[in-house]
mmCIF file of C-alpha atoms in Angstrom:
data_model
loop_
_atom_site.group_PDB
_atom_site.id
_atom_site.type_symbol
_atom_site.label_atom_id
_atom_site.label_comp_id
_atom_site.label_asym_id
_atom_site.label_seq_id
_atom_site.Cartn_x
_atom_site.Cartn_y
_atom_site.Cartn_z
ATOM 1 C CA UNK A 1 -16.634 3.723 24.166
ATOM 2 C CA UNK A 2 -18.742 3.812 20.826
ATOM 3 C CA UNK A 3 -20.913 0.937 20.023
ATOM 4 C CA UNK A 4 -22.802 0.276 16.786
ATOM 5 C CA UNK A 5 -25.310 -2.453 16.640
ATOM 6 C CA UNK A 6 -26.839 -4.128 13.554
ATOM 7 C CA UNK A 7 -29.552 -6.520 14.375
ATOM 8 C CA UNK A 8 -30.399 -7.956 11.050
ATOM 9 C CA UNK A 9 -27.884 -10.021 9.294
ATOM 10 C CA UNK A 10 -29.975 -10.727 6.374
ATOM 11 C CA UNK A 11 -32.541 -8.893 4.497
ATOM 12 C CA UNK A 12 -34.747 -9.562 1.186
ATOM 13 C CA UNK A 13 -36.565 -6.465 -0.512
ATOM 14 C CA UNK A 14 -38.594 -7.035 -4.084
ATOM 15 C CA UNK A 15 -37.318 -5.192 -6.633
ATOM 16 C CA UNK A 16 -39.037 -1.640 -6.722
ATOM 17 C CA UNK A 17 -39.886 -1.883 -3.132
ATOM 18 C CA UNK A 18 -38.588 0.536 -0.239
ATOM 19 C CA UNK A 19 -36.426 -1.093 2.760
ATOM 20 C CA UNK A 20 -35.390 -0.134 5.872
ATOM 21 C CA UNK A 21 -31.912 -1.174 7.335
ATOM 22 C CA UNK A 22 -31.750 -0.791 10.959
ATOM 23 C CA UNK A 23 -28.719 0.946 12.879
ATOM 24 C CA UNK A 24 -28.241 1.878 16.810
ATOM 25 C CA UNK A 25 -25.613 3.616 18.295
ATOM 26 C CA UNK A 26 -24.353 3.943 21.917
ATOM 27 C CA UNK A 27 -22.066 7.377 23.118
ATOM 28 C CA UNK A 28 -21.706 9.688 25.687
ATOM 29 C CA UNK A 29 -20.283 12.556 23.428
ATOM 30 C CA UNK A 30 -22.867 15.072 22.369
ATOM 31 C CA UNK A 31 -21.504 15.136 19.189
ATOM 32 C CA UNK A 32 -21.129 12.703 16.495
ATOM 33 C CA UNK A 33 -21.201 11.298 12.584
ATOM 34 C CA UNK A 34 -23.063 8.597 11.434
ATOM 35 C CA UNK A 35 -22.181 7.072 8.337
ATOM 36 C CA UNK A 36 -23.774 4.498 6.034
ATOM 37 C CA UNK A 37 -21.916 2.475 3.394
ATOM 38 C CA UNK A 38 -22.129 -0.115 0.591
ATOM 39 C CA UNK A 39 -20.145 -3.078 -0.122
ATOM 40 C CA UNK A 40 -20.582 -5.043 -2.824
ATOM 41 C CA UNK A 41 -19.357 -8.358 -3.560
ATOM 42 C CA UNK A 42 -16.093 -6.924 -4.972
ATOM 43 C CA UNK A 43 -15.330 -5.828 -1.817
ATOM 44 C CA UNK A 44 -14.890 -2.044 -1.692
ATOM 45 C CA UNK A 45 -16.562 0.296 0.436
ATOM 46 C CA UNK A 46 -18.886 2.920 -1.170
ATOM 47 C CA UNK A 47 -20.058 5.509 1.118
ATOM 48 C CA UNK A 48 -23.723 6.541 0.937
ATOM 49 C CA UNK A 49 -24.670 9.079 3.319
ATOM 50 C CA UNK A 50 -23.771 11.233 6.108
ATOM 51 C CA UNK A 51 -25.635 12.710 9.640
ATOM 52 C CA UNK A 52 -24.527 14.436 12.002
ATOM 53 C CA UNK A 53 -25.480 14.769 15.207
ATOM 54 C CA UNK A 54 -26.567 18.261 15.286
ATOM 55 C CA UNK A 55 -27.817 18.150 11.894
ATOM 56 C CA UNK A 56 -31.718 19.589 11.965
ATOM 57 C CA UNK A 57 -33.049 17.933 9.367
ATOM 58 C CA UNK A 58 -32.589 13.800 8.422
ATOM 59 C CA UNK A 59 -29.995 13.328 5.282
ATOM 60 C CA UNK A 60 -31.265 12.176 2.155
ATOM 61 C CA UNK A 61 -28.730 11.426 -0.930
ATOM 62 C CA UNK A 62 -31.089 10.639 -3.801
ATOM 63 C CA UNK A 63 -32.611 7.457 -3.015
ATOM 64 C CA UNK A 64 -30.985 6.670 0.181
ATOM 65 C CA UNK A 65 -32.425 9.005 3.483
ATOM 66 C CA UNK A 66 -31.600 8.269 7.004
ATOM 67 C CA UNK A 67 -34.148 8.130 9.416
ATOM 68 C CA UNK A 68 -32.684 9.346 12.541
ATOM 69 C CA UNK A 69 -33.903 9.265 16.033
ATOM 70 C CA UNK A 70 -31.818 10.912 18.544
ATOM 71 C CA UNK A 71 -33.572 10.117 21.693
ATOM 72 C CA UNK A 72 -33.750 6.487 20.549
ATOM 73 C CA UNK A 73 -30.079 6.370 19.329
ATOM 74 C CA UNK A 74 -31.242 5.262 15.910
ATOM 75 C CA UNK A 75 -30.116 6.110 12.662
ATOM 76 C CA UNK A 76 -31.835 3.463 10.102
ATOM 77 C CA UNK A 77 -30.987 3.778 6.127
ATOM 78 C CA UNK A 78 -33.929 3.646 3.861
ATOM 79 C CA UNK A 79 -33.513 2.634 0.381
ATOM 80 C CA UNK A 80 -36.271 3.511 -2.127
ATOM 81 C CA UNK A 81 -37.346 2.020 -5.041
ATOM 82 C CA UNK A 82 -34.813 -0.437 -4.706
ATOM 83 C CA UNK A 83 -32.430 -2.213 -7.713
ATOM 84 C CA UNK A 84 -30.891 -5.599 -8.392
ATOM 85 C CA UNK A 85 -27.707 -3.420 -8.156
ATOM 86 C CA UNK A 86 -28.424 -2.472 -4.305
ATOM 87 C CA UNK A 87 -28.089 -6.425 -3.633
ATOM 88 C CA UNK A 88 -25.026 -5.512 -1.074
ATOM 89 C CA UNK A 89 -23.294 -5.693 2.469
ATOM 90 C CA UNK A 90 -24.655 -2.469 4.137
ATOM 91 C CA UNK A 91 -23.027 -0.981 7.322
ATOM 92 C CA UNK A 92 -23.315 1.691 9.648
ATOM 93 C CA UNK A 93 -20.323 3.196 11.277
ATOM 94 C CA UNK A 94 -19.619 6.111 14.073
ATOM 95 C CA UNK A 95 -16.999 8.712 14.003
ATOM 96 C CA UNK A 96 -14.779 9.098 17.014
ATOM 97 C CA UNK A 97 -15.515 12.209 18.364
ATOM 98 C CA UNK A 98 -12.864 14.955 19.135
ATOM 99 C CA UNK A 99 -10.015 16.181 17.048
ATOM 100 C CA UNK A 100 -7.912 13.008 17.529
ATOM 101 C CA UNK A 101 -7.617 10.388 14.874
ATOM 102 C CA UNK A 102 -11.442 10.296 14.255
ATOM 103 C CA UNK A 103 -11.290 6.735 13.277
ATOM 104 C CA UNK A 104 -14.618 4.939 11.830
ATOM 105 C CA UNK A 105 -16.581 1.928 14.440
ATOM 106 C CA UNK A 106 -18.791 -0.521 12.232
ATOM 107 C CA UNK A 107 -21.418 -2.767 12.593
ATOM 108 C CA UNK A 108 -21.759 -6.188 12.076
ATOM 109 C CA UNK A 109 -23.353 -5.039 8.522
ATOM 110 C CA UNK A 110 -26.408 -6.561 7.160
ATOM 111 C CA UNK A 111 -26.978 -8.195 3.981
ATOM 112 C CA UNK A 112 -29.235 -7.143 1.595
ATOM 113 C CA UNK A 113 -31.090 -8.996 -1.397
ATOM 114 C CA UNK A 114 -33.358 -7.410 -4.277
ATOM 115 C CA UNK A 115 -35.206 -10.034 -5.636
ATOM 116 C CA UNK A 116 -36.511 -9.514 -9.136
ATOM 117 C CA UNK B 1 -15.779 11.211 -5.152
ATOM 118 C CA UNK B 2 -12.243 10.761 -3.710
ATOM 119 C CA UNK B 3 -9.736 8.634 -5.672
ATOM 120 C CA UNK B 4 -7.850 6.030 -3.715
ATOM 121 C CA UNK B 5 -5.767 3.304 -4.957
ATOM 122 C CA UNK B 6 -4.787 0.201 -3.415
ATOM 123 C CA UNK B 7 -2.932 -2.858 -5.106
ATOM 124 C CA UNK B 8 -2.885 -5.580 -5.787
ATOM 125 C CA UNK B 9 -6.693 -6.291 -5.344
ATOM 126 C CA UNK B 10 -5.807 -9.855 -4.508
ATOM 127 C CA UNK B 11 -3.130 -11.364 -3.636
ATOM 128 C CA UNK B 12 -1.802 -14.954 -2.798
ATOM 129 C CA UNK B 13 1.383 -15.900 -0.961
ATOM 130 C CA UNK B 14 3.451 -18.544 0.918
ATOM 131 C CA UNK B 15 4.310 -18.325 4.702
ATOM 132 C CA UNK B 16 6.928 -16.574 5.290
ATOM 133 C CA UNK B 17 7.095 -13.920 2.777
ATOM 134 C CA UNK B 18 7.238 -10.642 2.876
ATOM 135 C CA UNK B 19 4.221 -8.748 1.354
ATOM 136 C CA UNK B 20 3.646 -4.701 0.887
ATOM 137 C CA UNK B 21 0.180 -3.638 -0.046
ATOM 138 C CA UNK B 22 -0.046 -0.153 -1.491
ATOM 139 C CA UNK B 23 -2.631 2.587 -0.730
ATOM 140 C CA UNK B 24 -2.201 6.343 -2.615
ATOM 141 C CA UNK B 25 -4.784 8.851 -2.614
ATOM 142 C CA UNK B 26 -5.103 12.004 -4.771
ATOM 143 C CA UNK B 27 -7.160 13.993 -2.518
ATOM 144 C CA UNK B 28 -4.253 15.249 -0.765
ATOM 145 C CA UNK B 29 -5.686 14.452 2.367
ATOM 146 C CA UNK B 30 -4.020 14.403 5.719
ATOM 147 C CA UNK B 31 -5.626 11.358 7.186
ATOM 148 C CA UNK B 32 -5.244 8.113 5.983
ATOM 149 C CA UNK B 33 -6.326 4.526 7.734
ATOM 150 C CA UNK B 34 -5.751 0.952 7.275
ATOM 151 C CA UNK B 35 -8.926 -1.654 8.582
ATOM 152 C CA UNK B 36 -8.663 -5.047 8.220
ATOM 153 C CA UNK B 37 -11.592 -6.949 7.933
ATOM 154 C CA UNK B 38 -12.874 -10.744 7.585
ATOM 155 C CA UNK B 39 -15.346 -12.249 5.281
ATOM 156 C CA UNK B 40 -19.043 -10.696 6.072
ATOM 157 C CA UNK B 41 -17.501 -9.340 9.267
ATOM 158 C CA UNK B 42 -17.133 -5.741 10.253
ATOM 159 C CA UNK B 43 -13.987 -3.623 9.820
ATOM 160 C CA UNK B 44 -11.526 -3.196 12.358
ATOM 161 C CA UNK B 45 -8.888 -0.377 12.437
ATOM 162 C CA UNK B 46 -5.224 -1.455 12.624
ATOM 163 C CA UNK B 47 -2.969 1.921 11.564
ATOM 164 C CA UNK B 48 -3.647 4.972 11.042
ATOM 165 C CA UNK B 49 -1.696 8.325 10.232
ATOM 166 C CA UNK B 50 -2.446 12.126 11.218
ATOM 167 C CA UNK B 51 0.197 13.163 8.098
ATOM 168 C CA UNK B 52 3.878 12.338 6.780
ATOM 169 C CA UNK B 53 5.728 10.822 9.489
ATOM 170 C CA UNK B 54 2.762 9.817 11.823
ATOM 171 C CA UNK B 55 1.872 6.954 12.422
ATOM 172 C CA UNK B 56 -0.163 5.402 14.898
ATOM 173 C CA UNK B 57 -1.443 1.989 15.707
ATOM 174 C CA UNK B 58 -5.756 0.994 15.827
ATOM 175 C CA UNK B 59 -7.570 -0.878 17.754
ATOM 176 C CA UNK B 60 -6.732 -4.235 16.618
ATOM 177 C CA UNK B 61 -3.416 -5.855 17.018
ATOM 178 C CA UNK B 62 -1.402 -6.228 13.889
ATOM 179 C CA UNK B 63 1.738 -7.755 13.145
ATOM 180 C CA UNK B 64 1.965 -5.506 9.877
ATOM 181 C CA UNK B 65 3.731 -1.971 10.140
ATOM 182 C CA UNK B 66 3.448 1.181 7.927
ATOM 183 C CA UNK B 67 5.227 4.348 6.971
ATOM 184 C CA UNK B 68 3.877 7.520 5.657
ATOM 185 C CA UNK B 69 6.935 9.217 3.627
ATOM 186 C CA UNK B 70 4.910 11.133 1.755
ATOM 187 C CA UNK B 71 1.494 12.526 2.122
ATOM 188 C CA UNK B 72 -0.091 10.368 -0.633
ATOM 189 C CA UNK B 73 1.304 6.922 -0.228
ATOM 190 C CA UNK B 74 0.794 4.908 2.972
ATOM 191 C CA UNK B 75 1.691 1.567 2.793
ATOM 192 C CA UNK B 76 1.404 -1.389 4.399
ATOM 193 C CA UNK B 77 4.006 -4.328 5.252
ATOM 194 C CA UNK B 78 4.126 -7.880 6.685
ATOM 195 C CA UNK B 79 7.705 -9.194 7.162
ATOM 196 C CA UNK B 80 6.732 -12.454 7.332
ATOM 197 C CA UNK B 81 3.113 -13.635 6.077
ATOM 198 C CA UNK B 82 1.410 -16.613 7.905
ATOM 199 C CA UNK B 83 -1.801 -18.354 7.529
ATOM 200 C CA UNK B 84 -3.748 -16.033 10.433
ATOM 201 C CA UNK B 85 -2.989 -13.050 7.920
ATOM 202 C CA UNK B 86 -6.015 -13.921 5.534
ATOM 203 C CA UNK B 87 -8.109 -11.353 5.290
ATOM 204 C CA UNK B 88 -9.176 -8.266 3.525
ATOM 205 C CA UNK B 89 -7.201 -5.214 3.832
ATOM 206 C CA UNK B 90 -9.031 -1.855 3.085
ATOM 207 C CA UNK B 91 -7.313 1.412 3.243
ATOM 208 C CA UNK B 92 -9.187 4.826 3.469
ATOM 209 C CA UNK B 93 -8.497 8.882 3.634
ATOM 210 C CA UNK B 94 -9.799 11.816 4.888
ATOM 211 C CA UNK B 95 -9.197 15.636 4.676
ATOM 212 C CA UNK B 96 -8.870 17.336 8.179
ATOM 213 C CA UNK B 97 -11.272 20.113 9.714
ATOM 214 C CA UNK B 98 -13.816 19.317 6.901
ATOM 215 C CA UNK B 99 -17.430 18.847 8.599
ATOM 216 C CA UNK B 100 -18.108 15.269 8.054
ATOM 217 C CA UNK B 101 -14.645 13.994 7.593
ATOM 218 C CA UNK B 102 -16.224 11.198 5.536
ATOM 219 C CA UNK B 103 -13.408 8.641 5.069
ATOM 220 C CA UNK B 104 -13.390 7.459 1.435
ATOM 221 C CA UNK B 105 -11.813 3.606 0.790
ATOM 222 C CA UNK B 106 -9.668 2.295 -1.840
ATOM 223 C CA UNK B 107 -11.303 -1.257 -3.386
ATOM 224 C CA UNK B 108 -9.241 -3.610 -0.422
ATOM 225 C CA UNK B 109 -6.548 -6.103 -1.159
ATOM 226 C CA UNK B 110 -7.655 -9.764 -0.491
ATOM 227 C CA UNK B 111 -4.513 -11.410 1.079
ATOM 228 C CA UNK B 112 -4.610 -15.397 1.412
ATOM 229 C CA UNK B 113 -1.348 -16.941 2.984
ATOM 230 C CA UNK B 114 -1.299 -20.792 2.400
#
């Protein structure tokens, strides 16, 4: 079974600043997805950015990169130069692996703040 | 940027009624999920459907069913709505055999049942 763990429920940045939103992941399939995605207040679920498993190189989508550790089962988002607009529910989820329905496991999410 | 449609954004209703929220996508896509999900909390799949006239049940037990009679529409019904039915409802898509088989959401439908 796939397990995604957020450890930080709450998080304040200062506007401008760069923050780091923590993700870990627990499977026994070699390969994998790890997603990252938004949610705003309004509720909907904006997806950010994408790594896979075999992926060489750590994904970057403008400002948002993904630091990913393999060996440590880590795969943290970093925002940079952040904006009052990234103020946001942020999760992490996990692909099922295989062909089957490839269904999406969340986090708990954590909540970010930009302070001005 | 996939486009994916759900109404009514919010919704309230009495016990006992029966509700259908609507999901379409554009995308053509094959795959298409329902989550349900409570305030702050994480999402928790509840349906999902490999193409027209598949569909499967998630991980979390629903009273709702769904129907996928066409490849674009897959919605979602409650026969009879009760109070443990609050939540939000987001539906999502995704094309099969693509590499990431990113799963794109439609804005939710935010269903209170006094």
């Amino acid at each position: 079974a796939q397990k995604i763990t957020q450890t930080q429920p709450g998080m304040f940045v200062q506007e401008k600043e760069a923050v780091t939103l923590d993700c870990t992941y627990d499977t026994s399939d070699p390969s994998y997805g790890l997603f990252w995605y938004k949610q705003p207040s309004s509720g909907e679920m904006i997806f950010l950015i994408y790594q896979g498993s075999y992926d060489q190189q750590n994904a970057t989508e403008g400002r948002y990169s993904l630091n990913f550790q393999k060996a440590r089962k880590s795969a943290n988002l970093v925002i940079s130069a952040s904006q009052l607009g990234d103020s946001a529910m942020y999760f992490c989820a996990m692909r099922e692996p295989g062909t089957g329905r490839r269904a999406l496991t969340f986090g708990s999410g954590t909540r970010l703040q930009v302070q001005p | 940027e996939a486009d994916i449609y759900q109404t009514p954004r919010y919704l309230v209703i009495g016990t006992g009624k029966k509700i259908t929220l609507e999901c379409s996508q554009t995308m053509g896509h094959d795959k298409m999920y329902w989550y349900q999900q409570d305030p702050g909390m994480e999402l928790h799949l509840i349906h999902y459907s490999y193409g027209v006239n598949s569909t499967e049940k998630g991980d979390l037990s629903s009273e709702s069913t769904v129907s996928r009679i066409r490849t674009e529409h897959f919605p979602l019904t409650l026969e009879s709505a009760r109070p443990s039915h609050t939540s939000q409802y987001l539906c999502a898509s995704s094309e099969t055999g693509g590499y990431t088989d990113t799963q794109y959401f439609g804005p939710g439908t935010r269903l209170t049942v006094l």
